[in-house]
Amino acid sequence: MTGQPGAWRSAITDADAESIRIRGYDVTALMAGASFADVLFLLHRGELPSPAERRLLDAMLISFADHGPGSPSAMAARTAATGNRRGLEAAVAAGLLAIGDAHGGAGYACMELIAEGVAQVHGGRCPPTEAAERIVERFVAARERLPGLGHRTHPVDPRADALFALARELGVAGEGVTFIEALRDASAARIKPLPINVDGASAAVLFDLGFPPPAAKLLFIVGRTAGLTAHVHEELTRERPMRVKVAVEYDGPAPRQLPGS
Amino acid sequence: MTGQPGAWRSAITDADAESIRIRGYDVTALMAGASFADVLFLLHRGELPSPAERRLLDAMLISFADHGPGSPSAMAARTAATGNRRGLEAAVAAGLLAIGDAHGGAGYACMELIAEGVAQVHGGRCPPTEAAERIVERFVAARERLPGLGHRTHPVDPRADALFALARELGVAGEGVTFIEALRDASAARIKPLPINVDGASAAVLFDLGFPPPAAKLLFIVGRTAGLTAHVHEELTRERPMRVKVAVEYDGPAPRQLPGS
Amino acid sequence: MTGQPGAWRSAITDADAESIRIRGYDVTALMAGASFADVLFLLHRGELPSPAERRLLDAMLISFADHGPGSPSAMAARTAATGNRRGLEAAVAAGLLAIGDAHGGAGYACMELIAEGVAQVHGGRCPPTEAAERIVERFVAARERLPGLGHRTHPVDPRADALFALARELGVAGEGVTFIEALRDASAARIKPLPINVDGASAAVLFDLGFPPPAAKLLFIVGRTAGLTAHVHEELTRERPMRVKVAVEYDGPAPRQLPGS
Amino acid sequence: MTGQPGAWRSAITDADAESIRIRGYDVTALMAGASFADVLFLLHRGELPSPAERRLLDAMLISFADHGPGSPSAMAARTAATGNRRGLEAAVAAGLLAIGDAHGGAGYACMELIAEGVAQVHGGRCPPTEAAERIVERFVAARERLPGLGHRTHPVDPRADALFALARELGVAGEGVTFIEALRDASAARIKPLPINVDGASAAVLFDLGFPPPAAKLLFIVGRTAGLTAHVHEELTRERPMRVKVAVEYDGPAPRQLPGS
């Protein structure tokens, strides 16, 4: 229908009494002949992926899926579950809410840098190395850390290498991968050597697959729900309510009286 | 306006270009002449509170406000903030999501028991002690814990006594307070002595103030946001990103190879 | 490591400086040789799926993926995004929080009924039809609606038929499918004819695949994040901030003066 | 206790078996002798407020409390509740998640501008008018809207005037109020006349009360939970499950076949 006042426009899914069509494909046809990664790609991009695109998306989702109970998202989900044992959706949502600038959000920021750098290269103004150096100088001046490089627990992030290997094998690595490698090298020369992490690698590959920057965070979220749901289930089946505790060291004001009492 | 198709009905707040009226009172008049507890009462009950009602609501909100960083809601909020340092609303929401059956939710369940017990008393079928005994037997049979009694860290919950003292001083303690004391005594005789905790005490007082059971949880949420916002701010100003960690003891399958590899 | 005081036990993922292993498999091996559905199954069940299990899990995730912007979860996510345009994780989480008893939660409740019914059959006490009739009588007596039957917009839910067809083709349909069909028939005879919906169909198939009841909701959540992330992205790229509005029909107290003013 | 490895430091609340102390004051003393606004101030600032500070904080919380069901936060909360009728905490949290840059977040951004402007004034470099003009030029150059000015539904925001009047009456209006008025005037001269809205007014007053910028958002969150909890309760008591709907206008690809089918 068209032109109904107040209607919400959407080009994603059309549902009527008889059928549900995602980007034009009947959901039952997709159920019979597609994988979840196919449909996720379709939802975000409007078309089904090629086999190479599907494999890379699967690999990225797997790389995002879990990092154990000590990552902030899993820890927040399990902490919520310890107090709210009937709200499965609440515990998973609490986990998602720990995903931000410092955890799972570097891919988005990194993809914006890649888009900026590649745009400069395309504008004919400079080779990737120069564009990368300029960005590194800006981060040095602002005393900020470059997103996509280094990892607090992995000296080398095994997921990044695996993703690049797959992208090269499938012939998908392009300007995004080239640019983040230039960024890594420029950063190593100017600041200190740090390998590309999973956020940086997936940002580069998503760029080469044609995704826009917010997709880096949105697809991380989709992948991580796999792990978060497993952690919530493990918490509820293995642990007792309110078991999550933390040792507290209070260092505020000593006991005192209310004025006038 | 009336009868617009698709309009959402609401009896809470009316806003037009010139003014905003909460339950009929202009918000500017409330800002000049009321307290937050007054307006919270007005929003939930439709009328402004009496001085006694306001004092009890303030006392309850204060009793809910905080219990340190080791409570699941504060811990979930701070854990979310450690990964998501720009999403203040996300961190506070993560804290709320830890409020459920095991943490902050006992008041709701307890208020339903009080309502049930008082209804039996009113139905002329029994004195409070008998109604309480019946409920205790049911919980014993179901092997469930009675909500509103006992606390994992406080042998005696100081907030409960303070609230009952205030309710008595203000002449508000009624059938709700009588019934939860009957429940405590019946439970002590049949199971083991456990004092009334803050959830049970506030459930009884809210009942005597005329609130419906869900209010016990909703008002707990309002009160606890005071503490959660303070914890989120302390986390962001005192601690570095991703500082929250937990020691993990993995006890799953040993390293293994993918089939066919 | 073992026995560290305060450590969180987990059998899901083991991460050290060099590697990340999910249920014992190196994440890089999974990235190279598995699909997202494989890893989701692995996270929840501890083992990789058979090809039939993988296909059914993919089909279910696809059936959950999206139902357009008018479903409460998509609407909540887009509404949050209209006010909070930088918090992608917040908008997706708001969508998850609309998933509950009335939306996306029927699968969990239905799976508990299936487990109860099949347990009665196994206990040798009755054939499926009788167990189903008993459950239907209980719901009639409680004046509650049976979960898993009927859909507010689809007279016949096309996803349910597609899922059953696939389960039969793959030889996976078992006692769960048999029981929900008995439940549908008993309900049709006693109340009114209603077809099995996607929640009921996936509950039956998940039961036959050996998943526990909470998985029905947790896997729905994973599948639905595919659609929610697409809706959040569409909202942010197609619509302006604060565009979501609703016509409001205020029917509360008329304008009035504060007492004493 | 001090120095326990892994302990979480906090200067907010100290709880032991016998007592709970907020910033050193026993919670039972606060329950007997303080209001919720007092304790909220204490939690955030470490000290109890003066009577003028308390009155202004109450007035601000009231100005934040509700704006009817059509504001994104109330709409998101009610939409979540329509699908998730047992998760009161989930519905309130969904409402909070709509609070961001475009809704309820302008106070934070505005307070940062005020802090910047006042710092320039203090640095002796310029009068407020000049500092304000410089900021306005920067926003013009960036084609961004100044936070704290104008409102989509109120030509004049009545809450702003009420707050300024109270701040002046209580002798609290200081450099923050002066600076936002300079900003309003510089913006009127350079762009177009727009009055200060509630976000801008509360940012100025919070600055003059000594709060840091994030407090503008955190206190908005606390105030708005009053309204959100009332909306969730009204939704659950007045409306049926899944009643929230939206007219959808699908404008994506026409029905099509899967390749190869």
PDB file of C-alpha atoms in Angstrom, chain B residues 1 17 20 26 34 37 43 46 57 64 75 96 104-105 120 125 129 141 150 154 171 186 198 213 217 225 233 238 240:
ATOM      1  CA  MET B   1      -9.147  15.158  21.274  1.00  0.00           C
ATOM      2  CA  ALA B  17       2.352  23.575  22.438  1.00  0.00           C
ATOM      3  CA  ILE B  20       2.482  20.117  29.979  1.00  0.00           C
ATOM      4  CA  ASP B  26       0.647  22.156  35.203  1.00  0.00           C
ATOM      5  CA  ALA B  34       6.045  19.903  44.842  1.00  0.00           C
ATOM      6  CA  ALA B  37       8.137  11.997  45.500  1.00  0.00           C
ATOM      7  CA  LEU B  43       1.953   9.782  38.254  1.00  0.00           C
ATOM      8  CA  GLY B  46      -3.563  10.089  39.999  1.00  0.00           C
ATOM      9  CA  LEU B  57       7.335   7.115  49.698  1.00  0.00           C
ATOM     10  CA  PHE B  64      15.924   1.188  47.589  1.00  0.00           C
ATOM     11  CA  MET B  75      27.608  -4.695  39.127  1.00  0.00           C
ATOM     12  CA  LEU B  96      17.831  -2.363  35.675  1.00  0.00           C
ATOM     13  CA  GLY B 104      14.534  -6.460  43.823  1.00  0.00           C
ATOM     14  CA  GLY B 105      11.554  -8.481  42.725  1.00  0.00           C
ATOM     15  CA  GLN B 120      -9.132 -14.109  52.800  1.00  0.00           C
ATOM     16  CA  ARG B 125     -13.086 -16.845  56.423  1.00  0.00           C
ATOM     17  CA  THR B 129      -2.709 -15.970  61.480  1.00  0.00           C
ATOM     18  CA  ALA B 141       4.730 -28.065  49.921  1.00  0.00           C
ATOM     19  CA  GLY B 150      15.426 -13.032  55.275  1.00  0.00           C
ATOM     20  CA  HIS B 154      21.716  -8.839  56.741  1.00  0.00           C
ATOM     21  CA  GLY B 171      -0.459   6.092  61.536  1.00  0.00           C
ATOM     22  CA  ALA B 186       3.827 -18.499  60.796  1.00  0.00           C
ATOM     23  CA  VAL B 198      13.152  -4.396  53.016  1.00  0.00           C
ATOM     24  CA  PRO B 213       1.479  -5.228  43.513  1.00  0.00           C
ATOM     25  CA  LYS B 217       8.897  -3.465  41.544  1.00  0.00           C
ATOM     26  CA  THR B 225      18.290   4.417  39.483  1.00  0.00           C
ATOM     27  CA  HIS B 233      29.484   7.937  37.024  1.00  0.00           C
ATOM     28  CA  ARG B 238      37.589   6.480  38.607  1.00  0.00           C
ATOM     29  CA  ARG B 240      39.888   2.768  33.088  1.00  0.00           C
TER      30      ARG B 240
END
